[in-house]
C-alpha positions as YAML, in Angstrom:
chain: A
units: angstrom
residues:
- id: 1
  name: MET
  ca: [23.01, -37.68, 26.46]
- id: 2
  name: GLN
  ca: [23.88, -37.93, 22.79]
- id: 3
  name: GLU
  ca: [24.80, -34.87, 20.69]
- id: 4
  name: THR
  ca: [22.78, -34.29, 17.53]
- id: 5
  name: THR
  ca: [24.47, -31.09, 16.29]
- id: 6
  name: VAL
  ca: [26.78, -32.73, 13.77]
- id: 7
  name: ILE
  ca: [27.23, -29.70, 11.49]
- id: 8
  name: ILE
  ca: [28.27, -27.31, 14.26]
- id: 9
  name: SER
  ca: [30.59, -29.80, 15.94]
- id: 10
  name: ASN
  ca: [32.37, -30.60, 12.65]
- id: 11
  name: PRO
  ca: [34.00, -27.39, 11.38]
- id: 12
  name: ILE
  ca: [35.34, -28.97, 8.17]
- id: 13
  name: LEU
  ca: [31.84, -30.01, 7.13]
- id: 14
  name: LEU
  ca: [30.58, -26.52, 7.95]
- id: 15
  name: VAL
  ca: [33.26, -24.94, 5.72]
- id: 16
  name: ILE
  ca: [32.47, -27.34, 2.86]
- id: 17
  name: ILE
  ca: [28.75, -26.57, 3.08]
- id: 18
  name: GLY
  ca: [29.52, -22.84, 3.14]
- id: 19
  name: ILE
  ca: [31.70, -23.10, 0.03]
- id: 20
  name: ILE
  ca: [29.03, -25.08, -1.82]
- id: 21
  name: LEU
  ca: [26.31, -22.57, -0.92]
- id: 22
  name: VAL
  ca: [28.45, -19.59, -1.97]
- id: 23
  name: ALA
  ca: [29.40, -21.32, -5.24]
- id: 24
  name: LEU
  ca: [25.73, -22.00, -6.00]
- id: 25
  name: LEU
  ca: [24.58, -18.48, -5.06]
- id: 26
  name: PRO
  ca: [24.25, -17.25, -8.67]
- id: 27
  name: VAL
  ca: [22.13, -20.30, -9.48]
- id: 28
  name: TRP
  ca: [19.86, -19.70, -6.48]
- id: 29
  name: LEU
  ca: [19.47, -16.02, -7.39]
- id: 30
  name: PHE
  ca: [18.73, -16.79, -11.05]
- id: 31
  name: LEU
  ca: [16.14, -19.42, -10.19]
- id: 32
  name: GLY
  ca: [14.51, -17.11, -7.66]
- id: 33
  name: ILE
  ca: [14.25, -14.19, -10.09]
- id: 34
  name: VAL
  ca: [12.91, -16.42, -12.86]
- id: 35
  name: ALA
  ca: [10.32, -17.92, -10.52]
- id: 36
  name: ILE
  ca: [9.15, -14.47, -9.40]
- id: 37
  name: TRP
  ca: [8.74, -13.20, -12.98]
- id: 38
  name: MET
  ca: [6.98, -16.41, -14.03]
- id: 39
  name: ALA
  ca: [4.52, -16.07, -11.18]
- id: 40
  name: VAL
  ca: [3.86, -12.39, -11.94]
- id: 41
  name: GLY
  ca: [3.44, -13.04, -15.66]
- id: 42
  name: LEU
  ca: [1.12, -15.97, -15.15]
- id: 43
  name: PHE
  ca: [-1.04, -14.10, -12.69]
- id: 44
  name: VAL
  ca: [-1.31, -10.86, -14.65]
- id: 45
  name: GLY
  ca: [-1.77, -12.46, -18.06]
- id: 46
  name: SER
  ca: [-4.46, -14.90, -17.05]
- id: 47
  name: PHE
  ca: [-6.24, -12.42, -14.79]
- id: 48
  name: VAL
  ca: [-6.49, -9.65, -17.41]
- id: 49
  name: TYR
  ca: [-8.00, -11.92, -20.04]
- id: 50
  name: TRP
  ca: [-10.31, -13.57, -17.54]
- id: 51
  name: PHE
  ca: [-11.47, -10.24, -16.08]
- id: 52
  name: ILE
  ca: [-12.19, -8.58, -19.43]
- id: 53
  name: LEU
  ca: [-14.08, -11.56, -20.82]
- id: 54
  name: PHE
  ca: [-15.91, -12.18, -17.54]
- id: 55
  name: LEU
  ca: [-17.18, -8.60, -17.53]
- id: 56
  name: THR
  ca: [-18.59, -9.10, -21.03]
- id: 57
  name: GLY
  ca: [-20.48, -12.20, -19.90]
- id: 58
  name: MET
  ca: [-18.39, -14.87, -21.63]
- id: 59
  name: GLN
  ca: [-17.31, -17.02, -18.69]
- id: 60
  name: LEU
  ca: [-16.28, -20.11, -20.67]
- id: 61
  name: LEU
  ca: [-14.27, -18.04, -23.14]
- id: 62
  name: ALA
  ca: [-12.69, -16.23, -20.19]
- id: 63
  name: LEU
  ca: [-11.56, -19.54, -18.73]
- id: 64
  name: ILE
  ca: [-10.15, -20.75, -22.06]
- id: 65
  name: ALA
  ca: [-8.36, -17.45, -22.70]
- id: 66
  name: GLY
  ca: [-6.82, -17.44, -19.21]
- id: 67
  name: VAL
  ca: [-5.48, -20.96, -19.62]
- id: 68
  name: ALA
  ca: [-4.19, -20.21, -23.14]
- id: 69
  name: THR
  ca: [-2.44, -17.07, -21.92]
- id: 70
  name: THR
  ca: [-0.80, -19.01, -19.13]
- id: 71
  name: ILE
  ca: [0.45, -21.64, -21.58]
- id: 72
  name: PHE
  ca: [1.80, -19.00, -23.97]
- id: 73
  name: ILE
  ca: [3.65, -17.24, -21.15]
- id: 74
  name: TRP
  ca: [5.27, -20.53, -20.09]
- id: 75
  name: ILE
  ca: [6.27, -21.25, -23.70]
- id: 76
  name: GLY
  ca: [7.77, -17.77, -24.04]
- id: 77
  name: LEU
  ca: [9.77, -18.16, -20.84]
- id: 78
  name: PHE
  ca: [11.20, -21.56, -21.72]
- id: 79
  name: ARG
  ca: [11.98, -20.98, -25.38]
...
């Protein structure tokens, strides 16, 4: 039978992977927080415009406003 657990059987490789993951922890946290806020902003911004305009009977304008709001939020986040 052949062993396939290379990472566990090689402690040096396990230590190197651990150091890399700890060193990149701030990057992972930053990207995670940015992704969460982008998702929340995109959802809320597009939904509010769409909902208000949809209630007034302007479905096409609601769609355009939702897409425009989404684009503006992305531009604001990446500026």
